[in-house]
Amino acid sequence: MSLPLPWSARRAICLSVSSILATAKSTAFAYPTSTFSADTRTRGLAVMTHRASRNDNVGGAGITLNPVGGPAQSSIIWMHGLGDSGEGWAGAFDPKVFPTTRMIFPTAPTRPITLNGGFPMPGWFDINGLDESSPEDRAGFEEAKQRIARIVQGEVEAGVPADKIVLGGFSQGGAVTLHLALRSEVRLGGAVILSGWLPLKADYPAALTEVGKAMPYFHG
């Protein structure tokens, strides 16, 4: 479970993500070594105003930031945590660090969360409890997996090679990232999991695909 993070924490996470992706031994991305400046939050909001579309690039809720210099050569699909939104993360990623990358921040559907007394909030799946014996929302995980897979397919159809698409997420979004990546039949560029966990772990190793096994993973 997670609640929206303070802006300073988001910035620190995004700096870490940019460093991970910039130094990854993968052909998926090639980034400059520039870092975020002190006024990045203001610039991020301006970017949203002038370069953003308010959807997940396949018609669902979220925010998509398109590269300034032309067609996207790579893509990042980033999933937020419980109670947050794609918009809450979009301003935290500086397009100048990802100049040829389309950044997609889907927003999860609003649903009752059992752990929170049934209070409705954006969530990729329901959470029944925090201990390991609590039943997991298998249907919710599958729904989230299918939605993100549609976004991936949309990027491929738009001309971005699958191995230049990186998935990432925080907390609930990290769990969805790992769930999709380990079961993927498509070789993606990698997966970044922050404060996430392995859902439906009893399914493994049977659910692990050869592609999922070979994919680069970054966890923190």
N, CA and C of each residue as an Amber inpcrd file, in Angstrom:
protein
   660
   0.8390000  -1.1840000   0.0000000   0.0000000   0.0000000   0.0000000
   0.8720000   1.2300000   0.0000000   0.4070000   2.3000000  -0.6530000
   1.1650000   3.5410000  -0.6420000   0.2170000   4.7090000  -0.7380000
   0.6510000   5.8240000  -0.2270000  -0.0570000   7.0820000  -0.3930000
   0.8310000   7.9980000  -1.2150000   0.2610000   9.0920000  -1.7790000
   1.0800000   9.9840000  -2.5900000   2.3270000  10.4550000  -1.8520000
   3.4570000  10.4270000  -2.5330000   4.7330000  10.8020000  -1.9360000
   4.9410000  12.3070000  -1.9840000   5.7020000  12.8630000  -1.0210000
   6.1130000  14.2620000  -1.1330000   6.9130000  14.4800000  -2.4060000
   6.8840000  15.7260000  -2.9080000   7.5690000  16.0080000  -4.1670000
   9.0570000  15.7040000  -4.0910000   9.6930000  16.0120000  -2.9670000
  11.1330000  15.7690000  -2.8500000  11.4480000  14.2840000  -3.0010000
  10.5760000  13.4250000  -2.4790000  10.7980000  11.9850000  -2.6110000
  10.6340000  11.5380000  -4.0520000   9.6500000  12.0940000  -4.7500000
   9.4650000  11.7630000  -6.1620000  10.6920000  12.1560000  -6.9680000
  11.2270000  13.3360000  -6.6810000  12.3930000  13.8110000  -7.4260000
  13.5710000  12.8770000  -7.1980000  13.7730000  12.4650000  -5.9410000
  14.8890000  11.5690000  -5.6350000  14.7300000  10.2420000  -6.3640000
  13.5090000   9.7190000  -6.3930000  13.2540000   8.4680000  -7.0990000
  13.5430000   8.6220000  -8.5770000  13.0760000   9.7290000  -9.1710000
  13.2520000   9.9100000 -10.6100000  14.7120000  10.1240000 -10.9800000
  15.4680000  10.7860000 -10.1110000  16.9050000  10.8970000 -10.3380000
  17.5420000   9.5160000 -10.3530000  17.1050000   8.6600000  -9.4270000
  17.6470000   7.3070000  -9.3760000  17.2860000   6.5270000 -10.6260000
  16.0310000   6.6690000 -11.0780000  15.5970000   5.9560000 -12.2790000
  16.4020000   6.4010000 -13.4890000  16.5970000   7.7180000 -13.6320000
  17.3480000   8.2130000 -14.7840000  18.7780000   7.7010000 -14.7570000
  19.3700000   7.6160000 -13.5540000  20.7340000   7.0990000 -13.4420000
  20.7910000   5.6210000 -13.7980000  19.8020000   4.8640000 -13.3230000
  19.7540000   3.4350000 -13.6310000  19.6630000   3.2160000 -15.1310000
  18.7420000   3.9240000 -15.7620000  18.5220000   3.7130000 -17.1850000
  19.6940000   4.2180000 -18.0160000  20.3510000   5.2700000 -17.5430000
  21.4790000   5.8160000 -18.2880000  22.6900000   4.8950000 -18.2480000
  22.8120000   4.1220000 -17.1750000  23.9920000   3.2730000 -17.0240000
  23.7030000   1.8030000 -17.2910000  22.4620000   1.4770000 -17.6230000
  22.0960000   0.0750000 -17.8550000  22.8750000  -0.4950000 -19.0310000
  23.2940000  -1.7380000 -18.8980000  23.9930000  -2.4180000 -19.9860000
  22.9610000  -2.9850000 -20.9520000  22.1870000  -2.0800000 -21.5360000
  21.1260000  -2.4560000 -22.4640000  21.1710000  -1.4990000 -23.6270000
  20.7830000  -1.9740000 -24.7970000  20.7610000  -1.1100000 -25.9710000
  19.4770000  -0.3170000 -26.0580000  18.6270000  -0.4550000 -25.0540000
  17.3120000   0.1680000 -25.1480000  17.3820000   1.6870000 -25.0930000
  18.3000000   2.2600000 -24.3000000  18.3110000   3.6970000 -24.0910000
  19.7330000   4.2470000 -24.1430000  19.8300000   5.4670000 -24.6000000
  21.0980000   6.1960000 -24.5490000  20.7720000   7.6170000 -24.1230000
  21.1830000   7.9970000 -22.9110000  20.8040000   9.2850000 -22.3560000
  22.0260000  10.1690000 -22.1370000  21.8270000  11.4820000 -22.1800000
  22.9020000  12.3900000 -21.7860000  23.1280000  12.2850000 -20.2880000
  24.2450000  12.8190000 -19.8210000  24.5800000  12.7080000 -18.4080000
  24.0750000  13.8950000 -17.6060000  23.2590000  14.7600000 -18.1860000
  22.7420000  15.9120000 -17.4660000  21.8340000  15.4740000 -16.3290000
  21.7300000  16.3220000 -15.2910000  20.8680000  16.0270000 -14.1560000
  19.7900000  17.0900000 -14.0520000  18.8660000  16.8880000 -13.1050000
  17.7660000  17.8260000 -12.9440000  18.2600000  19.1010000 -12.2630000
  17.7250000  20.2450000 -12.6620000  18.0740000  21.5030000 -12.0150000
  17.0440000  21.8230000 -10.9430000  17.2960000  22.8710000 -10.1840000
  16.4450000  23.1810000  -9.0400000  15.0240000  23.5520000  -9.4390000
  14.8370000  24.0500000 -10.6460000  13.5010000  24.4960000 -11.0430000
  12.7830000  23.4600000 -11.9010000  13.1720000  22.1980000 -11.7730000
  12.5830000  21.1610000 -12.6230000  11.0870000  21.0480000 -12.4190000
  10.5930000  21.2400000 -11.1950000   9.1590000  21.0780000 -10.9830000
   8.3850000  22.0790000 -11.8290000   8.8340000  23.3260000 -11.8540000
   8.1620000  24.3300000 -12.6730000   8.2420000  23.9610000 -14.1360000
   9.4200000  23.5260000 -14.5750000   9.5710000  23.1490000 -15.9800000
   8.7360000  21.9180000 -16.3060000   8.6140000  21.0040000 -15.3280000
   7.8070000  19.8190000 -15.5660000   6.3530000  20.1640000 -15.8110000
   5.8190000  21.0960000 -15.0210000   4.4350000  21.5020000 -15.2070000
   4.2580000  22.2030000 -16.5420000   5.2450000  23.0090000 -16.9470000
   5.1640000  23.6720000 -18.2450000   5.1730000  22.6500000 -19.3730000
   5.9840000  21.6250000 -19.2220000   6.0280000  20.5750000 -20.2350000
   4.6740000  19.9020000 -20.3490000   4.0220000  19.6530000 -19.2210000
   2.7050000  19.0340000 -19.2530000   1.7210000  19.9000000 -20.0230000
   1.8170000  21.1940000 -19.8620000   0.9040000  22.1040000 -20.5420000
   1.1190000  22.0900000 -22.0400000   2.3470000  22.0410000 -22.4940000
   2.6520000  22.2410000 -23.9140000   2.9400000  20.9650000 -24.6870000
   3.2780000  19.8800000 -23.9840000   3.6740000  18.6710000 -24.7040000
   2.9190000  17.4250000 -24.2340000   1.9310000  17.6220000 -23.4080000
   1.2520000  16.4740000 -22.8170000  -0.1120000  16.2350000 -23.4390000
  -0.5310000  14.9940000 -23.4410000  -1.9120000  14.6440000 -23.7590000
  -2.4830000  13.9180000 -22.5520000  -3.7260000  14.2010000 -22.2340000
  -4.3120000  13.6560000 -21.0110000  -4.9530000  12.3010000 -21.2700000
  -4.1170000  11.3310000 -21.5730000  -4.5420000   9.9450000 -21.7330000
  -3.3020000   9.0630000 -21.6560000  -3.5110000   7.7580000 -21.7360000
  -2.3730000   6.8290000 -21.6510000  -1.8890000   6.3810000 -23.0240000
  -2.2520000   7.1420000 -24.0440000  -1.8430000   6.9270000 -25.4340000
  -2.6170000   5.8090000 -26.1260000  -3.5310000   5.1550000 -25.4050000
  -4.4270000   4.1830000 -26.0410000  -5.8700000   4.4130000 -25.5880000
  -6.1530000   5.6280000 -25.1030000  -7.5200000   5.9930000 -24.7710000
  -7.9000000   5.8940000 -23.3140000  -7.0130000   5.3790000 -22.4550000
  -7.3080000   5.2940000 -21.0340000  -6.8610000   6.5340000 -20.2880000
  -7.1740000   6.5850000 -18.9930000  -6.8100000   7.7360000 -18.1740000
  -5.3090000   7.7710000 -17.9280000  -4.7680000   8.9820000 -17.8440000
  -3.3480000   9.1470000 -17.5800000  -2.7900000  10.3730000 -18.2650000
  -1.4820000  10.4490000 -18.3300000  -0.7590000  11.5450000 -18.9710000
   0.3260000  10.9380000 -19.8590000   0.4450000  11.4610000 -21.0730000
   1.5220000  11.0490000 -21.9730000   2.3500000  12.2630000 -22.3420000
   3.6560000  12.1760000 -22.1710000   4.5860000  13.2250000 -22.5700000
   5.3330000  12.7560000 -23.8140000   5.1420000  13.4900000 -24.8930000
   5.7920000  13.1270000 -26.1530000   7.1270000  13.8410000 -26.3010000
   8.1070000  13.2150000 -26.9170000   9.4230000  13.8410000 -27.0710000
   9.3430000  15.1130000 -27.8940000  10.2000000  16.0580000 -27.5340000
  10.1870000  17.3680000 -28.1760000  10.7230000  17.3060000 -29.6000000
  11.7350000  16.5040000 -29.8340000  12.4750000  16.5870000 -31.0900000
  11.9700000  15.7580000 -32.2420000  10.8770000  15.0330000 -32.0910000
  10.3840000  14.2140000 -33.1850000   9.7680000  12.9280000 -32.6770000
   9.5750000  11.9550000 -33.5580000   8.9520000  10.6880000 -33.1680000
   9.7380000   9.9780000 -32.0670000   9.0180000   9.3130000 -31.2020000
   9.6620000   8.5880000 -30.1050000  10.5030000   7.4330000 -30.6310000
  11.6950000   7.3070000 -30.0800000  12.5690000   6.1760000 -30.3910000
  12.5510000   5.1250000 -29.2870000  12.0130000   5.4990000 -28.1350000
  11.9100000   4.5890000 -26.9970000  10.7580000   5.0640000 -26.1200000
  10.3630000   4.2270000 -25.1690000   9.2170000   4.5570000 -24.3170000
   9.4520000   4.0970000 -22.8880000   8.9410000   4.8820000 -21.9440000
   8.8580000   4.4950000 -20.5430000   7.3830000   4.4860000 -20.1660000
   6.9290000   3.4050000 -19.5670000   5.5600000   3.3120000 -19.0620000
   5.6630000   3.1690000 -17.5510000   5.1770000   4.1810000 -16.8220000
   5.3930000   4.2530000 -15.3770000   4.0620000   4.1740000 -14.6330000
   3.9540000   3.2410000 -13.6710000   2.7350000   3.0350000 -12.9040000
   2.8720000   3.5830000 -11.4830000   1.8910000   4.3660000 -11.0790000
   1.8930000   4.9920000  -9.7530000   1.4800000   4.0000000  -8.6610000
   1.5390000   4.4620000  -7.4220000   1.1260000   3.6510000  -6.2880000
  -0.3250000   3.8870000  -5.9090000  -0.7800000   3.1960000  -4.8710000
  -2.1630000   3.2700000  -4.4210000  -2.5340000   4.6940000  -4.0150000
  -3.6930000   5.1530000  -4.5020000  -4.1960000   6.4680000  -4.1390000
  -3.5800000   7.6140000  -4.9000000  -2.7010000   7.3270000  -5.8340000
  -2.0190000   8.3710000  -6.6020000  -2.6050000   8.4070000  -8.0100000
  -1.9030000   9.0330000  -8.9280000  -2.3650000   9.1210000 -10.3130000
  -1.1720000   9.2630000 -11.2440000  -1.4090000   9.0500000 -12.5340000
  -0.3570000   9.2770000 -13.5120000   0.0800000  10.7240000 -13.5310000
  -0.8700000  11.6200000 -13.3850000  -0.5500000  13.0450000 -13.3780000
   0.3700000  13.3950000 -12.2160000   0.2260000  12.6700000 -11.1050000
   1.0670000  12.9340000  -9.9520000   2.5390000  12.6520000 -10.1970000
   2.8460000  11.8330000 -11.2120000   4.2380000  11.5000000 -11.5270000
   4.7560000  12.1940000 -12.7770000   3.8690000  12.6510000 -13.6420000
   4.3130000  13.1500000 -14.9440000   5.2780000  14.3230000 -14.8370000
   5.0360000  15.2360000 -13.9180000   5.9020000  16.3920000 -13.7840000
   7.2390000  16.0940000 -13.1540000   7.4150000  14.8760000 -12.6430000
   8.6570000  14.5220000 -11.9590000   9.7310000  14.0080000 -12.9010000
   9.3750000  13.7020000 -14.1430000  10.3390000  13.2150000 -15.1290000
  10.6770000  14.3340000 -16.1020000  11.9460000  14.6940000 -16.1960000
  12.3900000  15.7920000 -17.0460000  12.6100000  15.2940000 -18.4710000
  11.8200000  15.7770000 -19.4450000  11.9960000  15.3250000 -20.8250000
  13.3980000  15.5640000 -21.3760000  14.1330000  16.5450000 -20.8310000
  15.4820000  16.8000000 -21.3350000  16.4300000  15.6450000 -21.0030000
  16.0860000  14.8740000 -19.9830000  16.8980000  13.7140000 -19.6440000
  16.5480000  12.5360000 -20.5470000  15.3420000  12.5650000 -21.1010000
  14.8580000  11.5050000 -21.9810000  14.4190000  12.1280000 -23.3090000
  15.3310000  12.6980000 -24.0780000  14.9610000  13.5490000 -25.2150000
  14.2460000  12.8440000 -26.3550000  14.4260000  11.5500000 -26.5190000
  13.7830000  10.8420000 -27.6300000  12.8010000   9.7840000 -27.1230000
  12.3850000   9.9390000 -25.8700000  11.5510000   8.9270000 -25.2250000
  10.1460000   9.4470000 -24.9590000   9.1440000   8.6420000 -25.3240000
   7.7740000   8.9530000 -24.9210000   7.5620000   8.3900000 -23.5210000
   7.0300000   9.2290000 -22.6240000   6.7940000   8.8270000 -21.2420000
   5.2960000   8.7550000 -21.0010000   4.8350000   7.5920000 -20.6040000
   3.4100000   7.3500000 -20.4240000   3.1480000   7.0370000 -18.9540000
   2.2070000   7.7730000 -18.3620000   1.8750000   7.6310000 -16.9480000
   0.3890000   7.2970000 -16.8210000   0.0140000   6.0390000 -16.9580000
  -1.3970000   5.6770000 -16.8540000  -1.9180000   5.8570000 -15.4300000
  -3.1960000   6.1700000 -15.3080000  -3.8540000   6.2690000 -14.0070000
  -4.7310000   5.0450000 -13.7900000  -4.5930000   4.4250000 -12.6490000
  -5.3770000   3.2310000 -12.3250000  -6.8440000   3.5900000 -12.1290000
  -7.7490000   2.6390000 -12.3440000  -9.1660000   2.9030000 -12.0880000
  -9.4240000   3.1030000 -10.5990000 -10.4470000   3.8710000 -10.2830000
 -10.8560000   4.0400000  -8.8900000 -11.6720000   2.8280000  -8.4690000
 -11.2890000   2.2280000  -7.3440000 -11.9530000   1.0130000  -6.8770000
 -11.9710000   0.9910000  -5.3490000 -12.9210000   0.3000000  -4.7400000
 -12.9090000   0.1570000  -3.2800000 -11.6920000  -0.6690000  -2.8470000
 -11.0040000  -0.2020000  -1.8190000  -9.8360000  -0.9140000  -1.2990000
 -10.2050000  -1.5170000   0.0570000 -10.2540000  -2.8270000   0.1160000
 -10.7060000  -3.5310000   1.3120000  -9.8960000  -3.1420000   2.5360000
  -8.5810000  -3.0520000   2.3870000  -7.7030000  -2.7120000   3.5050000
  -8.0500000  -1.3570000   4.1010000  -8.5570000  -0.4540000   3.2830000
  -8.9150000   0.8960000   3.7290000 -10.4110000   1.0280000   3.9830000
 -11.0260000  -0.0490000   4.4390000 -12.4330000  -0.0070000   4.7930000
 -13.3650000   0.1220000   3.6080000 -12.8960000  -0.2590000   2.4280000
 -13.7150000  -0.1600000   1.2310000 -13.7500000   1.2230000   0.6200000
 -12.9180000   2.1300000   1.1290000 -12.8890000   3.4950000   0.5820000
 -12.3700000   3.4530000  -0.8530000 -13.0800000   4.0940000  -1.7920000
 -12.6350000   4.0580000  -3.1870000 -11.4720000   5.0060000  -3.4540000
 -10.4870000   4.5320000  -4.1770000  -9.3350000   5.3400000  -4.5600000
  -8.6790000   4.6960000  -5.7720000  -7.8280000   5.4550000  -6.4970000
  -7.1250000   4.8460000  -7.6270000  -6.2480000   3.6870000  -7.1560000
  -6.4550000   2.5400000  -7.7620000  -5.6640000   1.3660000  -7.3920000
  -5.6230000   0.3740000  -8.5320000  -4.4710000  -0.2270000  -8.7290000
  -4.3250000  -1.2110000  -9.8040000  -5.0060000  -2.5270000  -9.4500000
  -5.1900000  -2.7660000  -8.1510000  -5.8400000  -3.9880000  -7.6810000
  -6.2570000  -3.7570000  -6.2390000  -7.1380000  -4.5970000  -5.7340000
  -7.5720000  -4.4950000  -4.3420000  -6.4950000  -5.0700000  -3.4270000
  -6.4610000  -4.5830000  -2.1940000  -5.5620000  -5.1100000  -1.1690000
  -6.4190000  -5.5320000   0.0150000  -6.3960000  -6.8160000   0.3340000
  -7.2140000  -7.3380000   1.4240000  -6.5330000  -7.2270000   2.7760000
  -5.2210000  -7.2850000   2.8000000  -4.4730000  -7.1970000   4.0430000
  -2.9930000  -7.1200000   3.7540000  -2.2020000  -6.8960000   4.7990000
  -0.7680000  -6.7110000   4.6140000   0.0520000  -7.9530000   4.9560000
  -0.5550000  -8.9690000   5.5510000   0.2110000 -10.1640000   5.8760000
   0.1680000 -11.1450000   4.7090000   1.1070000 -12.0670000   4.6980000
   1.2640000 -12.9790000   3.5680000   0.0850000 -13.9290000   3.3950000
  -0.7040000 -14.1220000   4.4320000  -1.8440000 -15.0290000   4.3270000
  -3.0760000 -14.3650000   3.7100000  -3.0320000 -13.0410000   3.5220000
  -4.1790000 -12.3360000   2.9410000  -4.3460000 -12.7320000   1.4800000
  -5.5790000 -13.0200000   1.0480000  -5.7890000 -13.3800000  -0.3630000
  -5.4650000 -12.2140000  -1.2830000  -4.8620000 -12.5170000  -2.4240000
  -4.5080000 -11.4830000  -3.3910000  -5.5910000 -11.3580000  -4.4630000
  -5.6830000 -10.1810000  -5.0290000  -6.6980000  -9.8760000  -6.0380000
  -6.1940000 -10.3120000  -7.4120000  -6.3130000 -11.6010000  -7.6930000
  -5.8080000 -12.1310000  -8.9590000  -6.4760000 -11.4510000 -10.1550000
  -7.7870000 -11.2450000 -10.0780000  -8.5000000 -10.6080000 -11.1900000
  -8.0060000  -9.1840000 -11.4120000  -7.7260000  -8.4670000 -10.3240000
  -7.2100000  -7.1120000 -10.4510000  -5.8390000  -7.0750000 -11.0940000
  -4.9720000  -8.0110000 -10.7100000  -3.6450000  -8.0810000 -11.3270000
  -3.7500000  -8.3780000 -12.8180000  -4.6520000  -9.2760000 -13.1820000
  -4.8050000  -9.6220000 -14.5930000  -5.3560000  -8.4370000 -15.3840000
  -6.3050000  -7.7150000 -14.7950000  -6.8490000  -6.5200000 -15.4520000
  -5.7540000  -5.4930000 -15.6950000  -4.9180000  -5.2470000 -14.6690000
  -3.8210000  -4.2880000 -14.8110000  -2.8200000  -4.7650000 -15.8530000
  -2.4960000  -6.0460000 -15.8250000  -1.5490000  -6.6190000 -16.7870000
  -2.0370000  -6.4160000 -18.2140000  -3.3050000  -6.6900000 -18.4470000
  -3.8450000  -6.5510000 -19.7970000  -3.8470000  -5.0930000 -20.2540000
  -4.1490000  -4.1930000 -19.3230000  -4.1480000  -2.7760000 -19.7110000
  -2.7530000  -2.3070000 -20.0990000  -1.7540000  -2.6250000 -19.2910000
  -0.3950000  -2.1820000 -19.6110000   0.1010000  -2.8730000 -20.8710000
  -0.2930000  -4.1220000 -21.0770000   0.0870000  -4.8220000 -22.3080000
  -0.4910000  -4.1210000 -23.5340000  -1.6970000  -3.5620000 -23.4040000
  -2.2810000  -2.8040000 -24.5230000  -1.4680000  -1.5480000 -24.8050000
  -0.9840000  -0.9030000 -23.7550000  -0.1520000   0.2890000 -23.9530000
   1.1510000  -0.0960000 -24.6440000   1.7560000  -1.1870000 -24.2080000
   2.9800000  -1.6750000 -24.8560000   2.7150000  -1.9470000 -26.3300000
   1.6240000  -2.6280000 -26.6290000   1.2960000  -2.9340000 -28.0160000
   1.0760000  -1.6630000 -28.8190000   0.4520000  -0.6620000 -28.1980000
   0.2630000   0.6150000 -28.8770000   1.5760000   1.2800000 -29.2330000
   2.5670000   1.1760000 -28.3510000   3.8810000   1.7410000 -28.6330000
   4.5590000   1.0050000 -29.7830000   4.4480000  -0.3090000 -29.7850000
   5.0340000  -1.0970000 -30.8750000   4.3780000  -0.7240000 -32.2000000
   3.0630000  -0.5870000 -32.1990000   2.3540000  -0.2160000 -33.4210000
   2.7050000   1.1970000 -33.8710000   3.1300000   2.0450000 -32.9150000
   3.5410000   3.4100000 -33.2520000   4.9820000   3.4780000 -33.7420000
   5.6670000   2.3380000 -33.7770000   7.0160000   2.3070000 -34.3280000
   8.1350000   2.1890000 -33.3230000   7.8140000   2.0510000 -32.0300000
   8.8550000   1.8860000 -31.0120000   9.1590000   0.3960000 -30.8620000
  10.4070000  -0.0250000 -31.0740000  10.7410000  -1.4450000 -30.8990000
  10.4520000  -1.9010000 -29.4700000   9.9720000  -3.1200000 -29.3130000
   9.6310000  -3.6260000 -27.9860000  10.8210000  -3.5970000 -27.0370000
  12.0360000  -3.8370000 -27.5640000  13.2030000  -3.8500000 -26.6820000
  13.6850000  -2.4520000 -26.3300000  12.9510000  -1.4350000 -26.7640000
  13.2300000  -0.0620000 -26.3420000  12.0670000   0.4990000 -25.5210000
  11.3080000  -0.4010000 -24.9150000  10.2210000  -0.0230000 -24.0180000
  10.5660000  -0.5240000 -22.6210000  10.6140000   0.3910000 -21.6560000
  10.9080000   0.0370000 -20.2720000   9.6580000   0.2590000 -19.4270000
   9.3250000  -0.7230000 -18.6010000   8.2380000  -0.5970000 -17.6410000
   8.8090000  -0.1860000 -16.2960000   8.0220000   0.5560000 -15.5220000
   8.4640000   0.9250000 -14.1910000   7.2890000   1.2930000 -13.3190000
   7.5000000   1.2500000 -12.0080000   6.4230000   1.6270000 -11.1200000
   6.8590000   1.6880000  -9.6790000   6.0220000   2.3620000  -8.8860000
   6.2640000   2.5410000  -7.4580000   5.1770000   1.8180000  -6.6700000
   5.5730000   1.0360000  -5.6680000   4.6640000   0.3430000  -4.7690000
   3.6910000  -0.5420000  -5.5530000   2.3810000  -0.2550000  -5.5240000
   1.4460000  -1.0490000  -6.3270000   1.8830000  -1.1000000  -7.7880000
   2.3300000   0.0420000  -8.3110000   2.7890000   0.0840000  -9.6990000
   4.0090000  -0.7810000  -9.9310000   4.8730000  -0.8910000  -8.9130000
   6.0260000  -1.7720000  -9.0220000   5.6170000  -3.2320000  -9.0610000
   4.5930000  -3.5830000  -8.2710000   4.0960000  -4.9550000  -8.2820000
   3.4960000  -5.3080000  -9.6380000   2.7480000  -4.3680000 -10.2260000
   2.1780000  -4.5960000 -11.5580000   3.2900000  -4.7390000 -12.5920000
   4.3100000  -3.9010000 -12.4840000   5.4510000  -3.9790000 -13.3970000
   6.0790000  -5.3660000 -13.3640000   6.3470000  -5.8660000 -12.1640000
   6.9850000  -7.1730000 -12.0260000   6.0620000  -8.2860000 -12.5160000
   4.7810000  -8.1650000 -12.2170000   3.7970000  -9.1640000 -12.6450000
   3.7810000  -9.2970000 -14.1630000   3.7760000  -8.1640000 -14.8580000
   3.7360000  -8.2040000 -16.3220000   5.0690000  -8.6600000 -16.8980000
   6.1620000  -8.1130000 -16.3800000   7.4750000  -8.3900000 -16.9700000
   7.8530000  -9.8660000 -16.8610000   7.6260000 -10.4660000 -15.7140000
   8.0180000 -11.8610000 -15.5230000   7.2280000 -12.8180000 -16.4070000
   6.0160000 -12.4030000 -16.8000000   5.1450000 -13.2560000 -17.6050000
   5.1180000 -12.8420000 -19.0690000   5.9250000 -11.8570000 -19.4220000
   5.8670000 -11.2990000 -20.7710000   6.3210000 -12.3040000 -21.8280000
   5.6420000 -12.2600000 -22.9620000   6.0570000 -13.0430000 -24.1270000
   6.8320000 -12.1720000 -25.1120000   6.9780000 -10.8870000 -24.7600000
   7.6680000  -9.9240000 -25.6210000   8.9100000  -9.4340000 -24.8970000
  10.0460000  -9.4110000 -25.5810000  11.3090000  -8.9710000 -24.9710000
  11.3240000  -7.4560000 -24.8730000  11.0830000  -6.9370000 -23.6600000
  11.0990000  -5.5020000 -23.4150000  12.5000000  -5.0550000 -23.0150000
  12.6780000  -3.7260000 -22.9280000  13.9920000  -3.1930000 -22.6040000
  14.4010000  -3.4020000 -21.1630000  13.4250000  -3.5570000 -20.2590000
  13.7460000  -3.7550000 -18.8570000  12.5850000  -3.3540000 -17.9750000
  12.7560000  -3.5680000 -16.6670000  11.7210000  -3.2410000 -15.6930000
  12.3660000  -2.6080000 -14.4700000  11.7770000  -1.5040000 -13.9860000
  12.2560000  -0.7880000 -12.8090000  11.1860000  -0.9110000 -11.7280000
  11.5120000  -1.5310000 -10.6060000  10.5500000  -1.7680000  -9.5340000
  11.0250000  -1.0490000  -8.2840000  10.2550000  -0.0650000  -7.8120000
  10.6110000   0.7100000  -6.6290000   9.5900000   0.4420000  -5.5190000
  10.0700000  -0.0360000  -4.3790000   9.2100000  -0.3630000  -3.2360000
   8.0810000  -1.3030000  -3.6390000   8.3720000  -2.2060000  -4.5560000
   7.3730000  -3.1560000  -5.0140000   7.5750000  -4.5290000  -4.3880000
   6.8230000  -5.4990000  -4.8640000   6.9200000  -6.8690000  -4.3760000
   6.4530000  -7.8210000  -5.4700000   6.7220000  -9.0970000  -5.2670000
   6.3130000 -10.1150000  -6.2260000   4.9090000 -10.5980000  -5.8820000
   3.9160000 -10.2680000  -6.7160000   2.5600000 -10.7460000  -6.4470000
   2.3560000 -12.1750000  -6.9430000   1.3930000 -12.8550000  -6.3330000
   1.0190000 -14.2050000  -6.7620000   2.2510000 -15.1110000  -6.8590000
   3.0780000 -15.0450000  -5.8340000   4.3780000 -15.7230000  -5.9090000
   4.2550000 -17.2420000  -5.9940000   3.1210000 -17.7930000  -5.5720000
   2.9440000 -19.2420000  -5.6620000   2.8680000 -19.7230000  -7.1060000
   2.6380000 -18.7910000  -8.0450000   2.5690000 -19.1560000  -9.4670000
   3.9370000 -19.4930000 -10.0530000   5.0180000 -19.1130000  -9.3400000
   6.3630000 -19.2730000  -9.8870000   7.0180000 -20.5210000  -9.3110000
   7.9080000 -21.1340000 -10.0770000   8.4970000 -20.6580000 -11.3440000
   7.6880000 -20.9670000 -12.5930000   6.5420000 -21.6530000 -12.4460000
   5.7960000 -22.0810000 -13.6320000   5.3670000 -20.9130000 -14.5150000
   5.0360000 -19.7570000 -13.9060000   4.5320000 -18.6200000 -14.6760000
   5.6370000 -17.8190000 -15.3610000   6.8890000 -18.0630000 -15.0140000
   8.0070000 -17.2960000 -15.5640000   8.2890000 -17.7130000 -17.0030000
   8.2820000 -16.7390000 -17.9140000   8.5930000 -17.0220000 -19.3140000
  10.0920000 -16.9100000 -19.5550000  10.5560000 -17.4820000 -20.6420000
  11.9680000 -17.3640000 -21.0000000  12.3310000 -15.9120000 -21.2540000
  11.4260000 -15.1870000 -21.8930000  11.6570000 -13.7610000 -22.1420000
  11.7150000 -13.0020000 -20.8210000  10.7770000 -13.3020000 -19.9290000
  10.7630000 -12.6340000 -18.6360000  12.0070000 -12.9190000 -17.8210000
  12.5270000 -14.1220000 -17.9270000  13.7360000 -14.5140000 -17.1960000
  14.9580000 -13.7280000 -17.6720000  15.0030000 -13.4300000 -18.9650000
  16.1870000 -12.7870000 -19.5480000  16.1590000 -11.2650000 -19.4630000
  15.0320000 -10.6820000 -19.0900000  14.8840000  -9.2290000 -19.0990000
  15.6910000  -8.5720000 -17.9750000  16.2880000  -7.3940000 -18.2050000
  16.9820000  -6.6850000 -17.1190000  15.9860000  -6.1470000 -16.0870000
  16.2910000  -6.3230000 -14.8060000  15.4450000  -5.8330000 -13.7190000
  16.2700000  -4.9300000 -12.8060000  15.6300000  -3.8510000 -12.3520000
  16.2670000  -2.9180000 -11.4220000  15.2910000  -2.7070000 -10.2750000
  15.7000000  -3.0660000  -9.0570000  14.7900000  -3.0200000  -7.9120000
  15.4210000  -2.2230000  -6.7850000  14.6180000  -1.3770000  -6.1660000
  15.1310000  -0.5970000  -5.0560000  14.0290000  -0.1070000  -4.1550000
